[in-house]
């Protein structure tokens, strides 16, 4: 089982406490945050606008919603921003009030937690190792009239895999036929260059909700900013009327208003992930005793095939934190998730893995 109590990555405080060291001494591969860091343009804007803290944010967040609408080429009335995507998940569930919902396992823990807040029966569709943890058309038969809600993470967390586009279209059609609200979590889709996701198709699919996050791609998890999108303006307006006022702080709203226009940062991120992601994948695959699954996002699912080795514990002793997937339903203690970081940081992880798995230092 995982050493840590947290159901998420990024808990450096808890991990560092086990070693008796400051959190700053840990190299964190457990949280999937863009290693390029916050865009320089945003840092300047935050410094130049510190007086935002002296005023209430616009309770409607009109400029933020307009910026998101412009970026996606949709009406702002389709969008509801929130204090991170997790808040949007809870807002959505609290409004839809599903009675029978399906989640795909392994998957993000907050779907289940949000559904458990209400009187909802949770049904599981399990991805299979023999399918490479990829979604297959077997899910179509699992979608029955009993269900009123389906959560899909695209790309999946923790596998980093996207479902086949044709299959996703078939899922969307079947959900429409059966009256199932389809919720597509696209929190990491910005990392996949050229991938627009389902937003361009929402006009004809009012039964589909898309969740997005800005915290991972733009490296602002401390600011908390996410949003949901649906083409049914009345449904979105209803959710807006029930949302807690001022749930987004002024600096997060400012970030959302400007960072989507930072094309240089976007291009630099895609270039980094294409180049370093390929190198990192190859080096991971060269590690004996390790199975690497080919994710498309900024993280990789690993399986340790060496009996008796707790990778999280061993790497933590080397001051490197990775995400144990032992608490993901559908996985076990052999599985781990690691972020893709910069070349120097990735090399530190690779060297630590080599020492743990093979008892030898990684050759230069």
XYZ file of C-alpha atoms in Angstrom:
364
model
C 0.000 0.000 0.000
C 1.012 3.635 -0.412
C 3.183 5.207 2.275
C 1.080 8.357 2.173
C -2.495 9.003 3.285
C -3.237 11.537 0.544
C -5.348 10.372 -2.413
C -3.416 12.727 -4.693
C 0.117 13.517 -5.747
C 2.039 16.593 -4.670
C 1.871 15.982 -0.912
C 5.522 16.816 -0.272
C 4.812 17.894 3.314
C 3.631 14.432 4.376
C 6.396 12.665 2.450
C 9.144 14.915 3.817
C 7.879 14.400 7.372
C 8.543 10.657 7.016
C 12.200 11.463 6.348
C 12.462 14.318 8.798
C 13.557 16.762 6.097
C 12.107 20.033 4.731
C 9.712 19.536 1.773
C 12.015 21.679 -0.375
C 14.596 18.882 -0.312
C 12.267 16.514 -2.186
C 12.179 16.225 -5.964
C 8.473 15.799 -6.698
C 7.481 13.465 -9.527
C 4.084 12.720 -7.957
C 2.287 15.859 -9.226
C 1.820 16.321 -12.970
C 2.705 20.015 -13.285
C 4.407 21.677 -16.261
C 8.126 21.871 -15.341
C 8.507 25.103 -17.324
C 6.851 26.798 -14.371
C 4.370 29.637 -14.327
C 4.506 31.716 -17.542
C 6.780 34.740 -17.129
C 4.018 36.947 -18.520
C 1.730 35.881 -15.687
C 4.385 36.428 -13.015
C 4.801 40.010 -14.209
C 1.048 40.556 -14.321
C 0.566 39.246 -10.774
C 3.292 41.533 -9.438
C 1.907 44.518 -11.356
C -1.612 43.867 -10.050
C -1.080 43.142 -6.357
C -3.726 45.725 -5.554
C -6.312 43.223 -6.874
C -6.211 41.761 -3.370
C -7.725 44.991 -2.055
C -10.940 44.575 -4.051
C -13.623 41.924 -4.414
C -13.438 40.024 -7.697
C -16.286 40.522 -10.154
C -18.860 38.061 -8.839
C -19.762 37.127 -12.442
C -16.113 36.878 -13.588
C -17.179 38.395 -16.902
C -13.660 39.001 -18.253
C -12.529 35.502 -17.306
C -15.492 33.831 -18.984
C -15.043 36.046 -22.052
C -11.381 35.023 -22.333
C -12.243 31.334 -22.055
C -15.020 31.750 -24.627
C -12.682 33.502 -27.051
C -10.079 30.767 -26.670
C -12.572 27.983 -27.428
C -14.695 29.941 -29.945
C -17.899 29.344 -28.016
C -20.410 31.564 -26.171
C -19.391 32.577 -22.656
C -22.852 31.424 -21.512
C -21.643 27.830 -22.015
C -18.875 28.203 -19.438
C -18.721 28.146 -15.661
C -15.300 28.669 -14.083
C -14.446 27.380 -10.634
C -11.797 27.174 -7.942
C -9.930 24.389 -9.711
C -11.441 21.612 -11.781
C -12.241 19.637 -8.646
C -14.739 22.288 -7.568
C -16.300 22.037 -11.033
C -16.702 18.270 -10.560
C -18.583 18.800 -7.301
C -20.656 21.647 -8.789
C -21.660 19.410 -11.671
C -22.588 16.417 -9.520
C -24.504 18.562 -7.035
C -26.561 20.005 -9.882
C -27.153 16.854 -11.957
C -27.845 14.719 -8.868
C -27.262 11.381 -10.630
C -28.796 8.276 -9.081
C -26.735 5.707 -10.980
C -23.333 6.807 -12.230
C -20.521 4.909 -13.918
C -16.840 5.635 -13.419
C -13.916 4.037 -15.220
C -11.230 2.453 -13.062
C -8.433 3.175 -12.589
C -9.348 6.853 -12.600
C -9.332 10.171 -10.761
C -10.490 9.771 -7.152
C -12.646 12.899 -6.968
C -15.393 11.541 -9.247
C -16.165 8.878 -6.693
C -15.910 11.272 -3.762
C -18.254 13.789 -5.377
C -20.782 11.065 -6.219
C -20.641 9.702 -2.679
C -21.833 13.041 -1.316
C -25.266 12.353 -2.779
C -27.578 9.355 -2.928
C -25.911 7.789 -5.937
C -25.112 4.171 -6.735
C -21.644 3.999 -8.263
C -20.991 1.456 -11.007
C -17.451 0.644 -12.169
C -16.128 -0.180 -15.612
C -12.668 -1.696 -15.227
C -9.903 -1.168 -17.761
C -7.867 -4.329 -18.307
C -4.132 -4.855 -18.256
C -4.410 -7.232 -21.215
C -5.827 -4.324 -23.250
C -2.875 -2.144 -22.248
C -5.256 -0.247 -19.916
C -6.909 1.204 -23.003
C -10.667 1.758 -23.206
C -12.362 -0.724 -25.543
C -15.806 -1.051 -27.092
C -16.780 -3.348 -24.232
C -17.903 -0.193 -22.448
C -20.733 0.200 -24.978
C -22.482 -2.917 -23.641
C -21.936 -1.680 -20.075
C -23.936 1.478 -20.798
C -27.514 0.611 -19.876
C -30.754 2.574 -19.361
C -30.210 2.217 -15.618
C -27.378 4.754 -15.762
C -27.853 8.507 -15.825
C -24.208 9.618 -15.694
C -20.803 8.496 -17.054
C -17.418 9.976 -16.145
C -14.583 9.567 -18.657
C -11.120 11.050 -18.199
C -9.534 11.843 -21.599
C -6.597 11.359 -21.378
C -7.037 8.973 -18.496
C -5.357 9.573 -15.163
C -3.171 7.621 -14.326
C -2.584 5.892 -17.694
C -2.240 9.015 -19.858
C -4.077 7.262 -22.691
C -6.726 8.755 -24.969
C -9.627 6.574 -26.116
C -9.945 5.949 -29.820
C -11.836 8.875 -31.351
C -14.341 6.640 -33.155
C -15.066 4.799 -29.916
C -15.564 8.102 -28.096
C -18.096 9.126 -30.743
C -19.923 5.815 -30.288
C -19.985 6.318 -26.517
C -21.405 9.805 -27.010
C -24.169 8.474 -29.288
C -25.102 5.666 -26.938
C -25.235 8.046 -23.981
C -27.536 10.349 -25.942
C -29.827 7.461 -26.881
C -30.049 6.241 -23.282
C -30.336 9.665 -21.643
C -26.957 9.427 -19.919
C -25.060 12.612 -19.078
C -21.525 12.115 -20.387
C -18.849 14.006 -18.445
C -15.495 14.229 -20.223
C -12.600 15.287 -18.025
C -10.011 16.882 -20.314
C -7.749 18.185 -17.539
C -4.543 17.102 -19.310
C -5.574 17.386 -22.946
C -3.731 20.707 -23.411
C -0.453 18.774 -23.206
C -1.305 16.925 -26.429
C -0.377 19.246 -29.292
C -3.150 19.697 -31.841
C -5.754 17.853 -29.748
C -8.912 19.964 -29.412
C -10.943 17.475 -27.429
C -14.744 17.399 -27.551
C -15.478 21.106 -27.119
C -15.908 21.772 -30.896
C -18.672 19.118 -30.933
C -20.698 20.331 -27.957
C -23.224 22.348 -29.964
C -24.884 19.162 -31.191
C -24.374 17.291 -27.910
C -26.059 19.082 -24.993
C -25.884 15.850 -22.976
C -22.089 16.161 -22.803
C -20.185 18.178 -20.218
C -16.494 18.940 -20.603
C -14.232 19.650 -17.624
C -11.006 21.586 -18.109
C -8.112 22.617 -15.867
C -5.590 25.428 -16.298
C -3.491 24.530 -13.259
C -1.467 21.654 -14.742
C -0.493 23.012 -18.147
C 0.244 26.536 -16.902
C 1.861 25.404 -13.616
C -0.469 27.325 -11.297
C -1.881 24.634 -8.962
C -1.677 27.034 -6.030
C -3.981 29.506 -7.765
C -6.688 26.880 -8.493
C -8.568 27.435 -11.737
C -10.772 25.134 -13.776
C -14.067 25.273 -15.647
C -16.923 23.255 -17.093
C -18.543 23.662 -20.509
C -21.954 22.644 -21.839
C -24.025 23.942 -24.743
C -27.269 23.990 -22.726
C -27.195 27.612 -21.556
C -30.097 27.128 -19.156
C -28.366 24.229 -17.433
C -25.134 26.225 -17.056
C -27.066 29.250 -15.770
C -28.750 27.045 -13.185
C -25.378 25.842 -11.951
C -24.061 29.404 -11.873
C -26.980 30.452 -9.685
C -26.094 27.752 -7.155
C -22.330 28.302 -7.138
C -20.762 29.822 -4.041
C -20.051 33.528 -4.743
C -16.411 34.619 -5.198
C -15.145 31.054 -5.354
C -12.272 32.196 -7.609
C -9.692 34.577 -6.160
C -8.724 37.705 -8.089
C -5.261 36.433 -9.053
C -6.596 33.149 -10.434
C -9.175 35.102 -12.446
C -6.425 37.382 -13.776
C -4.401 34.317 -14.755
C -7.292 32.870 -16.724
C -7.874 36.155 -18.496
C -4.359 36.304 -19.929
C -2.448 33.009 -20.045
C -4.469 31.427 -22.835
C -3.020 34.074 -25.150
C 0.579 33.090 -24.322
C 1.278 31.125 -27.506
C 5.051 31.167 -26.941
C 4.603 29.322 -23.652
C 2.246 26.807 -25.263
C 4.687 26.106 -28.088
C 7.598 25.748 -25.655
C 5.601 23.246 -23.603
C 4.709 21.110 -26.603
C 8.317 21.177 -27.818
C 9.599 20.143 -24.373
C 7.139 17.259 -24.056
C 7.795 15.975 -27.559
C 11.563 15.960 -27.123
C 12.045 15.140 -23.449
C 9.018 12.845 -23.305
C 10.471 10.600 -26.031
C 13.911 10.516 -24.420
C 12.454 9.862 -20.970
C 10.244 7.048 -22.310
C 13.184 5.315 -23.951
C 15.323 5.567 -20.836
C 12.496 4.209 -18.692
C 11.987 1.290 -21.071
C 15.685 0.471 -20.795
C 15.274 -0.149 -17.067
C 15.134 -3.939 -16.444
C 12.235 -4.935 -14.253
C 10.050 -2.003 -15.272
C 7.030 -1.982 -17.605
C 6.200 1.441 -19.072
C 2.801 2.281 -20.566
C 2.815 4.738 -23.507
C 0.906 7.742 -22.175
C 0.345 10.876 -24.251
C 0.149 13.405 -21.416
C 2.898 14.665 -19.081
C 3.026 11.560 -16.885
C 3.692 7.838 -17.266
C 2.203 4.748 -15.640
C 4.832 2.230 -14.561
C 4.699 -1.333 -13.265
C 7.526 -2.661 -11.136
C 8.123 -6.305 -12.033
C 10.749 -6.929 -9.351
C 9.204 -8.740 -6.400
C 9.757 -7.262 -2.981
C 10.632 -3.752 -4.182
C 8.610 -0.783 -2.970
C 9.615 1.849 -5.528
C 7.971 4.710 -3.704
C 9.749 3.950 -0.445
C 13.122 3.315 -2.097
C 13.017 6.491 -4.164
C 11.794 8.521 -1.225
C 14.918 7.462 0.659
C 16.788 9.066 -2.248
C 14.678 12.223 -1.780
C 12.494 11.603 -4.846
C 8.710 11.373 -4.509
C 6.646 9.359 -6.992
C 2.947 8.502 -6.925
C 2.039 5.062 -5.694
C -1.052 3.785 -7.530
C -1.857 1.165 -4.890
C -4.929 3.162 -3.841
C -6.329 3.385 -7.387
C -9.169 0.861 -7.724
C -8.149 -1.556 -10.454
C -4.405 -1.271 -9.764
C -2.177 -2.668 -7.040
C 1.090 -1.943 -5.244
C 3.167 -2.780 -8.327
C 1.962 0.335 -10.153
C 3.314 3.874 -9.966
C 2.823 7.155 -11.784
C 5.670 9.551 -12.514
C 5.537 13.008 -14.035
C 7.688 14.000 -16.993
C 9.930 16.832 -15.800
C 13.014 18.611 -17.162
C 16.034 16.691 -18.465
C 18.217 17.143 -15.370
C 15.414 16.171 -12.991
C 14.427 13.195 -15.139
C 18.038 12.028 -15.099
C 18.017 12.084 -11.304
C 14.934 9.869 -11.287
C 16.427 7.508 -13.869
C 19.624 7.171 -11.835
C 17.642 6.470 -8.672
C 15.536 3.856 -10.486
C 18.654 2.152 -11.804
C 20.158 2.008 -8.335
C 16.920 0.617 -6.884
C 16.152 -1.929 -9.584
C 19.656 -3.037 -10.507
C 21.895 -1.948 -7.639
C 24.039 0.041 -10.063
C 24.443 3.678 -11.020
C 23.089 4.682 -14.436
C 25.818 4.879 -17.054
C 26.464 8.298 -18.581
